PDB file of N, CA and C in Angstrom:
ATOM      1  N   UNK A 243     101.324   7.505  90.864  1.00  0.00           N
ATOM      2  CA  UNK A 243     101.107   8.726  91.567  1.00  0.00           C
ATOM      3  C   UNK A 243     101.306   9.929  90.665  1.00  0.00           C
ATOM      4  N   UNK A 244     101.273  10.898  91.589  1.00  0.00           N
ATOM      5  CA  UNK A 244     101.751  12.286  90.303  1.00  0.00           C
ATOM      6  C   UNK A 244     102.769  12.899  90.070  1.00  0.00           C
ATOM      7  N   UNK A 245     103.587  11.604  90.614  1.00  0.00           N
ATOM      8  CA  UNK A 245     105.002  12.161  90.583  1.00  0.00           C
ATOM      9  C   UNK A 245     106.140  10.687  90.901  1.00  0.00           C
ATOM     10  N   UNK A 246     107.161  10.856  90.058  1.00  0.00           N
ATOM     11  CA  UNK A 246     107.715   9.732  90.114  1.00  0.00           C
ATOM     12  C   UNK A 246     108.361   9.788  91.819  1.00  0.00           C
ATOM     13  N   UNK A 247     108.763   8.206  92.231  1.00  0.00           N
ATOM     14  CA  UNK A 247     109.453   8.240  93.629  1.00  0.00           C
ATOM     15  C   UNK A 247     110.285   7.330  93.522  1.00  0.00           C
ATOM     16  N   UNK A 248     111.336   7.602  94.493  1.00  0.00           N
ATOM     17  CA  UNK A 248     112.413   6.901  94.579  1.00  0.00           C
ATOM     18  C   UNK A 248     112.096   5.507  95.839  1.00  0.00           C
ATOM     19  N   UNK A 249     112.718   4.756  95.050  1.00  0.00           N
ATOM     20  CA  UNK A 249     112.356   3.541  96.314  1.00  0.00           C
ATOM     21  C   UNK A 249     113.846   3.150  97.048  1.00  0.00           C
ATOM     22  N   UNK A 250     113.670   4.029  98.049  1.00  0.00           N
ATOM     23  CA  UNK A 250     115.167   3.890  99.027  1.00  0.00           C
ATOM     24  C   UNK A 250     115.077   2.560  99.414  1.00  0.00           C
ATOM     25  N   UNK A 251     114.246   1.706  99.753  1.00  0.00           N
ATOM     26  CA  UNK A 251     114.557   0.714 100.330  1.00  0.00           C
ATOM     27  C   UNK A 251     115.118  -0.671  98.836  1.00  0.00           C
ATOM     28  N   UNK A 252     114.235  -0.207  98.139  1.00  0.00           N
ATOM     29  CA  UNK A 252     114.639  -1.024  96.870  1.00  0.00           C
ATOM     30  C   UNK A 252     116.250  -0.962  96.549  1.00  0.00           C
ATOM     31  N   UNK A 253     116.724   0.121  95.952  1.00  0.00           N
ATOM     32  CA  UNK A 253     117.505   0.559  95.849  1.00  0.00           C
ATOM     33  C   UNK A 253     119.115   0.094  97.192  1.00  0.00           C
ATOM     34  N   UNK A 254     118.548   0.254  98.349  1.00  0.00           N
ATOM     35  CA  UNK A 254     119.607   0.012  99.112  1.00  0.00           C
ATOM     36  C   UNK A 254     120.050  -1.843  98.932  1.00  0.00           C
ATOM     37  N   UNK A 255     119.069  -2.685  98.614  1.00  0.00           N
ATOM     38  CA  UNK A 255     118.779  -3.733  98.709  1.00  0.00           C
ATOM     39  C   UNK A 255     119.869  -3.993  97.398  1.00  0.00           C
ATOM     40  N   UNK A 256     119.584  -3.421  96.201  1.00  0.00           N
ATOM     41  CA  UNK A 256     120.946  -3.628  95.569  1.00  0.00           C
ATOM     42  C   UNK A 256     122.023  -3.085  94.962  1.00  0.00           C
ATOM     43  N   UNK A 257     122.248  -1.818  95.933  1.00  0.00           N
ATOM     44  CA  UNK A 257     123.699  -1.129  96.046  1.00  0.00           C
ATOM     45  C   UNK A 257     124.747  -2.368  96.416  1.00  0.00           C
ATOM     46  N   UNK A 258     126.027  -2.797  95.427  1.00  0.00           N
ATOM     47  CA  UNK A 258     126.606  -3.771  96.456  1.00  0.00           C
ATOM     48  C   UNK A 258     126.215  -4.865  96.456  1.00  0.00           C
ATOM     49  N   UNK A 259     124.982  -5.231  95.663  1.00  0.00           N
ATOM     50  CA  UNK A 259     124.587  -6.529  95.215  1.00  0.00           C
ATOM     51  C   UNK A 259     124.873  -7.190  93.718  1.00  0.00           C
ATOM     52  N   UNK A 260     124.871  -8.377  93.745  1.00  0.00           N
ATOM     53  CA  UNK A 260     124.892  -8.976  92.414  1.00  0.00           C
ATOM     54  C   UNK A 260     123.451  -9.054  92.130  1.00  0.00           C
ATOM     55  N   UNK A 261     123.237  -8.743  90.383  1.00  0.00           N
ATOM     56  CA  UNK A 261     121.531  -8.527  90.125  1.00  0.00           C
ATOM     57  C   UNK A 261     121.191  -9.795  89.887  1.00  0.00           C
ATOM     58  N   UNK A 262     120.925 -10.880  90.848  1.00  0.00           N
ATOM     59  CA  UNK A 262     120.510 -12.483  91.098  1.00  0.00           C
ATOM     60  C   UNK A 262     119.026 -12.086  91.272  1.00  0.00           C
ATOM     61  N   UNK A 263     118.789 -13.715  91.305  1.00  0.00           N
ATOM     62  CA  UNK A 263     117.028 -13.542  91.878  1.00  0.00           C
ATOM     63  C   UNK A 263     116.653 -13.294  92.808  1.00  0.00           C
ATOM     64  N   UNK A 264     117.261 -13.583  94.158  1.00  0.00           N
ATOM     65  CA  UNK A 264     117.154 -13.144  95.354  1.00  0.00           C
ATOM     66  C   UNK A 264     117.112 -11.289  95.206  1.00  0.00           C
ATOM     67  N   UNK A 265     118.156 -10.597  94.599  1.00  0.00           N
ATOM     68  CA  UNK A 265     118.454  -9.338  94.769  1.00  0.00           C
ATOM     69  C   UNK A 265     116.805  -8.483  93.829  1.00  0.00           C
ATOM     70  N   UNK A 266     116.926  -9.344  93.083  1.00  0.00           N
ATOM     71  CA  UNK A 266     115.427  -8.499  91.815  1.00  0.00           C
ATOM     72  C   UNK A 266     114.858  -8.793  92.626  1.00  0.00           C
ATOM     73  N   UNK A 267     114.371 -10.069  93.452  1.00  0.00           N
ATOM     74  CA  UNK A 267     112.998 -10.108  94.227  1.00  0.00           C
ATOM     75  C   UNK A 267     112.840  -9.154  94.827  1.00  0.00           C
ATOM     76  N   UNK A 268     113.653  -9.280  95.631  1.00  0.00           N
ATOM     77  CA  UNK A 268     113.502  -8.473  96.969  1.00  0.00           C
ATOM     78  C   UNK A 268     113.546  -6.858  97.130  1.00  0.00           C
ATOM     79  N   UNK A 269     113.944  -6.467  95.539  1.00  0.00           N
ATOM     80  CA  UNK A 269     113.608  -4.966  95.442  1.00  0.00           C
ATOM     81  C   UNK A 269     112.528  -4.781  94.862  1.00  0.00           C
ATOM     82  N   UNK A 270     112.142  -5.862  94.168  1.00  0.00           N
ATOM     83  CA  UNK A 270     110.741  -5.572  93.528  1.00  0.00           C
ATOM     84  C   UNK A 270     109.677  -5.741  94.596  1.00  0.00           C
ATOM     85  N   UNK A 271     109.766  -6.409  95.892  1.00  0.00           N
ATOM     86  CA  UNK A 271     108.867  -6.472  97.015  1.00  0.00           C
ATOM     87  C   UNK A 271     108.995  -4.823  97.447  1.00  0.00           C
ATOM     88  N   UNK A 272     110.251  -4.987  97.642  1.00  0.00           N
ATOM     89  CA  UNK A 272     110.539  -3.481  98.454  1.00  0.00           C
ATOM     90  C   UNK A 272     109.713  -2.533  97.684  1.00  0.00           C
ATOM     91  N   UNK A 273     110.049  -2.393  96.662  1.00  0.00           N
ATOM     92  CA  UNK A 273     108.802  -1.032  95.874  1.00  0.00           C
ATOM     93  C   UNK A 273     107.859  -1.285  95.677  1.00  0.00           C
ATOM     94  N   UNK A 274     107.403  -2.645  95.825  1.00  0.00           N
ATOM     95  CA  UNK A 274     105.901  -2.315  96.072  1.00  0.00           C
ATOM     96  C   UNK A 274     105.425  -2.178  97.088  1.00  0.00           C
ATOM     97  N   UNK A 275     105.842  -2.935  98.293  1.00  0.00           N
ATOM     98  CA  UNK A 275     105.539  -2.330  99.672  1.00  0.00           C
ATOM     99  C   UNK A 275     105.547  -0.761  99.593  1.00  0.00           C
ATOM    100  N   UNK A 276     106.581  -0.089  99.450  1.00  0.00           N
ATOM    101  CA  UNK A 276     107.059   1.706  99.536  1.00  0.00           C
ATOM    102  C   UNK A 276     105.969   2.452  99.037  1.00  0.00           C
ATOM    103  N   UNK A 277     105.611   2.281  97.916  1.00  0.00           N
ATOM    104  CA  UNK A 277     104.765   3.113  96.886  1.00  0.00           C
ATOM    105  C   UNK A 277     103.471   3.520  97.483  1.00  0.00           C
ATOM    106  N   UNK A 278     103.206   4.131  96.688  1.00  0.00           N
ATOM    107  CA  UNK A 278     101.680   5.131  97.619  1.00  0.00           C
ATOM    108  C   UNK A 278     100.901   5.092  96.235  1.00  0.00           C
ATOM    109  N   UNK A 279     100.233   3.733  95.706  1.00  0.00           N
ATOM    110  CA  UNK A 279      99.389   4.036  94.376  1.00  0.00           C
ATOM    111  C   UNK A 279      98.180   4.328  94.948  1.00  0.00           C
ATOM    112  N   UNK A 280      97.229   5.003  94.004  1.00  0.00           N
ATOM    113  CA  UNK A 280      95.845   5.274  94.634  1.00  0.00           C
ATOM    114  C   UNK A 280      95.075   4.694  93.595  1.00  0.00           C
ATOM    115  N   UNK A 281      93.829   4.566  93.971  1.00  0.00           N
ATOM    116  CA  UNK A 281      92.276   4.039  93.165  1.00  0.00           C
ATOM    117  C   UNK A 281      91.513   4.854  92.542  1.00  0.00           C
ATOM    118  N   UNK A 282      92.079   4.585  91.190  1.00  0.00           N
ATOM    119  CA  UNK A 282      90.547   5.211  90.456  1.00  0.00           C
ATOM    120  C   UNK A 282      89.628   4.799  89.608  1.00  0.00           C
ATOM    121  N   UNK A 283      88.979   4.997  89.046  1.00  0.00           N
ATOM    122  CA  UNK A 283      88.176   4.475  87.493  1.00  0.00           C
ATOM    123  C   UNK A 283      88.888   3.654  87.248  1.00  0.00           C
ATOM    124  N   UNK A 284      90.552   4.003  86.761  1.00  0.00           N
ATOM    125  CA  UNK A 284      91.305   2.938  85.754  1.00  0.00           C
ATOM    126  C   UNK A 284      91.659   1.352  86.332  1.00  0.00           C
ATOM    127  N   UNK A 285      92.196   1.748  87.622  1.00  0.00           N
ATOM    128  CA  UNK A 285      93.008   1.213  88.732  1.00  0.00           C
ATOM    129  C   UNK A 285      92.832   1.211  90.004  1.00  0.00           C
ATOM    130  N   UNK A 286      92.520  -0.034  90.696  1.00  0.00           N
ATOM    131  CA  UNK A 286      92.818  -0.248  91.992  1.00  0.00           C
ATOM    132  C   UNK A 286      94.323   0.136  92.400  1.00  0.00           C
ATOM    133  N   UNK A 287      94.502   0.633  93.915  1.00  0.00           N
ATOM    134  CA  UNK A 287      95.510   0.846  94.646  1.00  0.00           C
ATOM    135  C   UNK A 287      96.200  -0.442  94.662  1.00  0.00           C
ATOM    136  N   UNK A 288      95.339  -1.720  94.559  1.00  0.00           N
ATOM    137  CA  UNK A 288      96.065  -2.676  94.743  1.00  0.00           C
ATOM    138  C   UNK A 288      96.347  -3.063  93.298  1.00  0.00           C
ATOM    139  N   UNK A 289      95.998  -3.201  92.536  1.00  0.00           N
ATOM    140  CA  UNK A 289      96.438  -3.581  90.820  1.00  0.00           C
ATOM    141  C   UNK A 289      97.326  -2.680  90.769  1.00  0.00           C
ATOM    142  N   UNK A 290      97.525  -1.388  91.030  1.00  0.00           N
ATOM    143  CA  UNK A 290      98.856  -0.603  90.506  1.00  0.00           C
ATOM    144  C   UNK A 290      99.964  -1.351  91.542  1.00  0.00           C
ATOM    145  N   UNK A 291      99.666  -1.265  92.804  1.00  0.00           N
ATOM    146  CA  UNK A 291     101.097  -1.630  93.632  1.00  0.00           C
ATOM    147  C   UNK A 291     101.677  -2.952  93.143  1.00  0.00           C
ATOM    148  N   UNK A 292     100.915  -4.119  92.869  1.00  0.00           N
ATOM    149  CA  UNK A 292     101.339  -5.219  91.909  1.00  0.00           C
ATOM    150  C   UNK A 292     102.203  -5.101  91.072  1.00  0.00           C
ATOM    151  N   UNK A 293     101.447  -3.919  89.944  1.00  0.00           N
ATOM    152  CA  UNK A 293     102.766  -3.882  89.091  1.00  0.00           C
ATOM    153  C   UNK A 293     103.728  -3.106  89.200  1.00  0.00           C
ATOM    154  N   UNK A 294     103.876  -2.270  89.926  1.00  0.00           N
ATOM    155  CA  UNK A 294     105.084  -1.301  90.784  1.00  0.00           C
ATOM    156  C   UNK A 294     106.280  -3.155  90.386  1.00  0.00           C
ATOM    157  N   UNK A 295     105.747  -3.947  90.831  1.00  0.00           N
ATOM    158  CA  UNK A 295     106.429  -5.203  91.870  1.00  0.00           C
ATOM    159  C   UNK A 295     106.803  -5.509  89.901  1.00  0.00           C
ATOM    160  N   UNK A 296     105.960  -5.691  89.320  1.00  0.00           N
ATOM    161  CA  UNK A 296     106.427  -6.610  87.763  1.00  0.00           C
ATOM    162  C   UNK A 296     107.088  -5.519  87.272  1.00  0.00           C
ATOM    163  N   UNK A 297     106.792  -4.255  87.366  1.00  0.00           N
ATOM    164  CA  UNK A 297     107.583  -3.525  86.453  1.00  0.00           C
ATOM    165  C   UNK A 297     108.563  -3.843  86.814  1.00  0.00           C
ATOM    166  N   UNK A 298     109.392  -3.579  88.220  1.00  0.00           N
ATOM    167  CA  UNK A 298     110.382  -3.339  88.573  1.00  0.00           C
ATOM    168  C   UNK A 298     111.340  -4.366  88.313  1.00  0.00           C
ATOM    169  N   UNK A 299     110.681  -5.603  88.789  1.00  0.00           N
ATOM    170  CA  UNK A 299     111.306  -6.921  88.224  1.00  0.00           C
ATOM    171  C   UNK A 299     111.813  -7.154  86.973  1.00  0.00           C
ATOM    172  N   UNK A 300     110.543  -6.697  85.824  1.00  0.00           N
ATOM    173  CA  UNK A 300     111.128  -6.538  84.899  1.00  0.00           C
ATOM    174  C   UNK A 300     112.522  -5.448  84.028  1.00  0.00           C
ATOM    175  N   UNK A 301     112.179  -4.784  84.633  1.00  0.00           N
ATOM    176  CA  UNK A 301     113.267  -3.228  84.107  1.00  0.00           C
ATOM    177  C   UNK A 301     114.391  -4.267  84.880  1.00  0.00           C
ATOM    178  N   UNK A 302     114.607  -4.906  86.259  1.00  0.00           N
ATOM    179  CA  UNK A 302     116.022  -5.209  86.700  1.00  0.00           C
ATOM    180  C   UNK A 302     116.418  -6.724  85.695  1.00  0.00           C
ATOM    181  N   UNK A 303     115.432  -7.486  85.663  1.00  0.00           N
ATOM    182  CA  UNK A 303     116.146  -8.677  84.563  1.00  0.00           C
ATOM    183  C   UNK A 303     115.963  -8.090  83.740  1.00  0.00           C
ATOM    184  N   UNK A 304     116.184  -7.381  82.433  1.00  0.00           N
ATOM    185  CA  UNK A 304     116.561  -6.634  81.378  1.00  0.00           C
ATOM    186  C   UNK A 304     117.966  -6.230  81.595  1.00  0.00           C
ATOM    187  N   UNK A 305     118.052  -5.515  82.818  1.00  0.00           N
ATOM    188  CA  UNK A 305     119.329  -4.951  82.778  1.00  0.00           C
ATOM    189  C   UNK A 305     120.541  -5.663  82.842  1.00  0.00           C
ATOM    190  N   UNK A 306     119.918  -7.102  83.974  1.00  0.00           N
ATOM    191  CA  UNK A 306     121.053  -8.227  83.859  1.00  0.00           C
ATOM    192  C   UNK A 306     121.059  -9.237  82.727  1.00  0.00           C
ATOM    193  N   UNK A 307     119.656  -9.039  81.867  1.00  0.00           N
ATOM    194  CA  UNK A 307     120.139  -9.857  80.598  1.00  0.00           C
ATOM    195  C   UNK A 307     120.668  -9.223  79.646  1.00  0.00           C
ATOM    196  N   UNK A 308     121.366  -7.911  80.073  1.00  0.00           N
ATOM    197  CA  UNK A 308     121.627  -7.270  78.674  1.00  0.00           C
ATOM    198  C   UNK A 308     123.200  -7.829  78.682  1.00  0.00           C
ATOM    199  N   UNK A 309     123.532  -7.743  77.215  1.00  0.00           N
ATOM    200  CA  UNK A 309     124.993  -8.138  77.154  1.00  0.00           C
ATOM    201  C   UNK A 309     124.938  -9.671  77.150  1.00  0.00           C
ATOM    202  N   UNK A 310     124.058 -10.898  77.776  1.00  0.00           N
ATOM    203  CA  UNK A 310     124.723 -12.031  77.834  1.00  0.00           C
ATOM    204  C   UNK A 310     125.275 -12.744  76.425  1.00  0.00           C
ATOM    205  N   UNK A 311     124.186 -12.220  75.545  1.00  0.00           N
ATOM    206  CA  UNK A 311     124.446 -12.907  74.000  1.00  0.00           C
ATOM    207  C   UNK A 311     125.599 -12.328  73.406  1.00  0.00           C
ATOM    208  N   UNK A 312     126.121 -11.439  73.418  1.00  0.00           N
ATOM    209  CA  UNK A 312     126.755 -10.286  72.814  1.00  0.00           C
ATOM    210  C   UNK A 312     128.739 -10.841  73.230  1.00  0.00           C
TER     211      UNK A 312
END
């Protein structure tokens, strides 16, 4: 979009959670459900909301694999 957004429902999902698979899933559903992508030339509404779902997944296992080696 043209502006970044907060995904309250993502977010509430793991306030208070351990970052497991259950917890990444289910916020990465949550923001992609939430999001408002639109269609253009580059991108379908639906190819962006997808990856709303991988980004997010990804940015949260990063955060819980950080530190394990260390």
């Amino acid at each position: 979009g043209p502006h970044p957004m907060r995904m309250a429902r993502a977010e509430a999902i793991l306030v208070g959670a351990r970052l497991d698979e259950a917890a990444i899933a289910g916020a990465a559903a949550a923001a992609a459900a939430d999001c408002e992508p639109f269609t253009d030339a580059v991108a379908s509404d639906w190819y962006r909301r997808r990856m709303v779902g991988v980004f997010t997944r990804r940015a949260l296992e990063s955060l819980r694999d950080t530190g394990k080696d260390a």
